[in-house]
Amino acid sequence: DAVGGIDVEVPADLCTDDSSRGEEVCIKEGFQHLDGEGALVLSRNRKQLANGDIGRGQNQQVVIQGLLNKMKSIRSITQFTDILNTVSHNLDTNLSTQQILSFYNIGKDILAKSLSKDDSDIISMQQLYLQGDGQMIYDENMKMVLWNYIPNKDSKKEIVSAMKQNLELEKHELIKE
């Protein structure tokens, strides 16, 4: 709401509780302008998605990308401060407001470079999926059977390696065959 809503592609009709858990809010499939409640439906919902938590994670990325794209319209430190004040009520960090504001010029440069390309995203996101299987397991603490995701060990190794390469902690080896 602090940025005036976001414009995103909604993958399916979705409904879930509003932010106060008082009423149900629904959004329609297709390109939509979402306010905060609509963005919350998109980022919170998993039960109506065929791929459950993975789909929710993908939708959360859509919301973040929508927010970043909307941030392209920020033209002043005052707008940035207003958004920062709104976010600060829902964010726990050990950075001071002054430290966060020191990132303003870096963010402004990123936004300025992205403005030359109207249809481009400010940042690109790489998606990695941890392969595995679901299994019902009895949880001693909860005293009930819960659904658990059991990750595939080889898939975990591949993702750890990809993350290290992205952080330049490990050299990327080009596969030529």
C-alpha positions as MATLAB code, in Angstrom:
seq = 'DAVGGIDVEVPADLCTDDSSRGEEVCIKEGFQHLDGEGALVLSRNRKQLANGDIGRGQNQQVVIQGLLNKMKSIRSITQFTDILNTVSHNLDTNLSTQQILSFYNIGKDILAKSLSKDDSDIISMQQLYLQGDGQMIYDENMKMVLWNYIPNKDSKKEIVSAMKQNLELEKHELIKE';
ca = [
       0.000    0.000    0.000;
       2.899    2.380    0.739;
       3.994    2.245   -2.920;
       0.449    2.507   -4.296;
      -0.013   -1.174   -5.096;
       1.789   -3.456   -7.539;
       1.118   -4.726  -11.057;
       1.690   -8.475  -11.391;
       0.570  -11.577  -13.255;
      -1.596  -13.668  -10.916;
      -1.295  -17.382  -11.853;
      -4.767  -18.482  -10.674;
      -7.894  -17.349   -8.831;
      -6.915  -17.326   -5.144;
      -8.647  -16.586   -1.830;
      -7.390  -16.382    1.735;
      -7.946  -14.476    4.985;
      -7.263  -10.752    5.065;
      -4.432   -9.318    7.171;
      -6.614   -9.169   10.300;
      -7.887  -12.738    9.661;
     -11.428  -11.336    9.758;
     -12.688  -11.695    6.201;
     -11.784  -13.557    3.042;
     -10.086  -11.687    0.187;
     -10.013  -13.090   -3.353;
      -7.963  -12.166   -6.416;
      -8.513  -13.191  -10.034;
      -6.149  -14.899  -12.444;
      -4.382  -12.658  -14.947;
      -2.566   -9.350  -14.940;
      -3.759   -7.417  -11.886;
      -3.119   -4.235   -9.925;
      -2.985   -5.469   -6.312;
      -3.222   -3.434   -3.139;
      -1.592   -4.706    0.060;
      -4.397   -7.155    0.856;
      -4.307   -8.600   -2.684;
      -0.509   -8.927   -2.567;
      -0.888  -10.709    0.766;
      -3.328  -13.214   -0.807;
      -0.836  -13.891   -3.603;
       2.162  -14.267   -1.290;
       0.404  -16.178    1.514;
      -1.687  -18.751   -0.370;
      -0.392  -22.306   -0.816;
      -3.377  -24.595   -0.291;
      -5.018  -23.688   -3.612;
      -1.799  -24.196   -5.601;
      -0.944  -27.490   -7.276;
       2.695  -27.239   -6.169;
       1.917  -25.958   -2.641;
       4.825  -24.313   -0.834;
       6.940  -24.152   -3.986;
       4.170  -22.206   -5.720;
       3.860  -19.917   -2.713;
       7.594  -19.209   -2.900;
       7.287  -18.420   -6.605;
       4.372  -16.073   -5.908;
       6.368  -14.356   -3.156;
       9.071  -13.693   -5.750;
       6.416  -12.224   -8.070;
       5.323   -9.863   -5.276;
       8.911   -8.821   -4.504;
       9.612   -8.198   -8.206;
       6.380   -6.181   -8.428;
       7.475   -4.079   -5.454;
      10.916   -3.501   -6.929;
       9.429   -2.509  -10.279;
       7.076   -0.101   -8.520;
      10.038    1.418   -6.694;
      11.236    2.717  -10.075;
       8.829    5.615   -9.604;
      10.514    6.838   -6.401;
      12.047   10.217   -7.127;
      12.818   11.679   -3.712;
      14.344   10.831   -0.380;
      11.009   11.834    1.191;
       9.133    9.078   -0.680;
      11.880    6.623    0.242;
      11.687    7.661    3.920;
       7.881    7.272    3.920;
       8.194    3.734    2.567;
      11.012    2.962    4.997;
       8.852    4.133    7.910;
       6.000    1.887    6.739;
       8.307   -1.110    6.354;
       9.991   -0.502    9.710;
       6.792   -1.483   11.545;
       7.042   -4.970   10.008;
      10.799   -5.465    9.861;
      13.285   -6.360   12.567;
      16.880   -5.345   11.813;
      19.945   -4.159   13.676;
      20.604   -1.499   11.005;
      19.808    2.060   12.022;
      17.618    4.281    9.857;
      20.774    6.269    9.011;
      22.570    3.098    7.854;
      19.614    2.085    5.707;
      19.396    5.589    4.233;
      23.083    5.330    3.296;
      22.029    2.707    0.725;
      19.774    5.286   -0.961;
      22.377    6.401   -3.540;
      23.181    2.798   -4.485;
      19.490    2.033   -4.880;
      18.961    5.258   -6.835;
      21.741    4.255   -9.281;
      20.212    0.796   -9.782;
      16.801    2.352  -10.377;
      18.195    4.937  -12.801;
      19.889    2.238  -14.882;
      16.703    0.195  -14.996;
      14.582    3.186  -16.053;
      16.141    3.174  -19.498;
      14.468   -0.181  -20.118;
      10.764    0.195  -19.436;
       9.967   -3.523  -19.632;
      12.973   -4.757  -17.661;
      13.034   -5.870  -14.063;
      15.270   -4.035  -11.612;
      16.906   -7.286  -10.596;
      16.760  -10.789  -11.939;
      16.040  -13.757   -9.731;
      17.495  -17.190  -10.183;
      15.294  -20.034   -9.015;
      16.752  -23.223   -7.605;
      14.522  -26.094   -6.542;
      15.451  -28.614   -3.889;
      14.197  -31.974   -5.092;
      12.728  -34.343   -2.536;
       9.668  -36.241   -1.410;
       6.857  -35.600    1.033;
       6.333  -37.983    3.913;
       4.051  -38.155    6.934;
       6.188  -38.355   10.100;
       5.139  -38.497   13.750;
       6.428  -35.419   15.586;
       7.244  -36.095   19.239;
       6.947  -32.438   20.303;
       3.590  -31.864   18.592;
       2.337  -35.372   19.438;
       0.858  -35.731   15.961;
       1.680  -36.898   12.458;
       2.865  -34.011   10.274;
       3.741  -33.730    6.600;
       7.487  -33.269    6.092;
       9.587  -32.582    2.999;
      12.570  -34.902    2.800;
      15.249  -33.297    0.573;
      17.220  -35.317   -1.948;
      20.901  -35.274   -0.895;
      22.245  -34.954   -4.471;
      19.884  -32.079   -5.176;
      21.062  -30.364   -1.990;
      24.707  -30.690   -3.097;
      23.882  -29.171   -6.512;
      22.099  -26.198   -4.928;
      24.876  -25.562   -2.417;
      27.378  -25.596   -5.292;
      25.248  -23.200   -7.384;
      24.926  -20.810   -4.441;
      28.691  -20.881   -3.832;
      29.272  -20.129   -7.527;
      26.850  -17.170   -7.363;
      28.715  -15.846   -4.317;
      32.012  -16.440   -6.163;
      33.190  -18.782   -3.405;
      33.553  -21.603   -5.925;
      34.624  -21.476   -9.571;
      32.002  -22.302  -12.197;
      33.095  -25.111  -14.495;
      31.628  -24.936  -17.972;
      30.307  -28.301  -19.187;
      31.418  -28.674  -22.807;
      29.892  -32.052  -23.630;
];
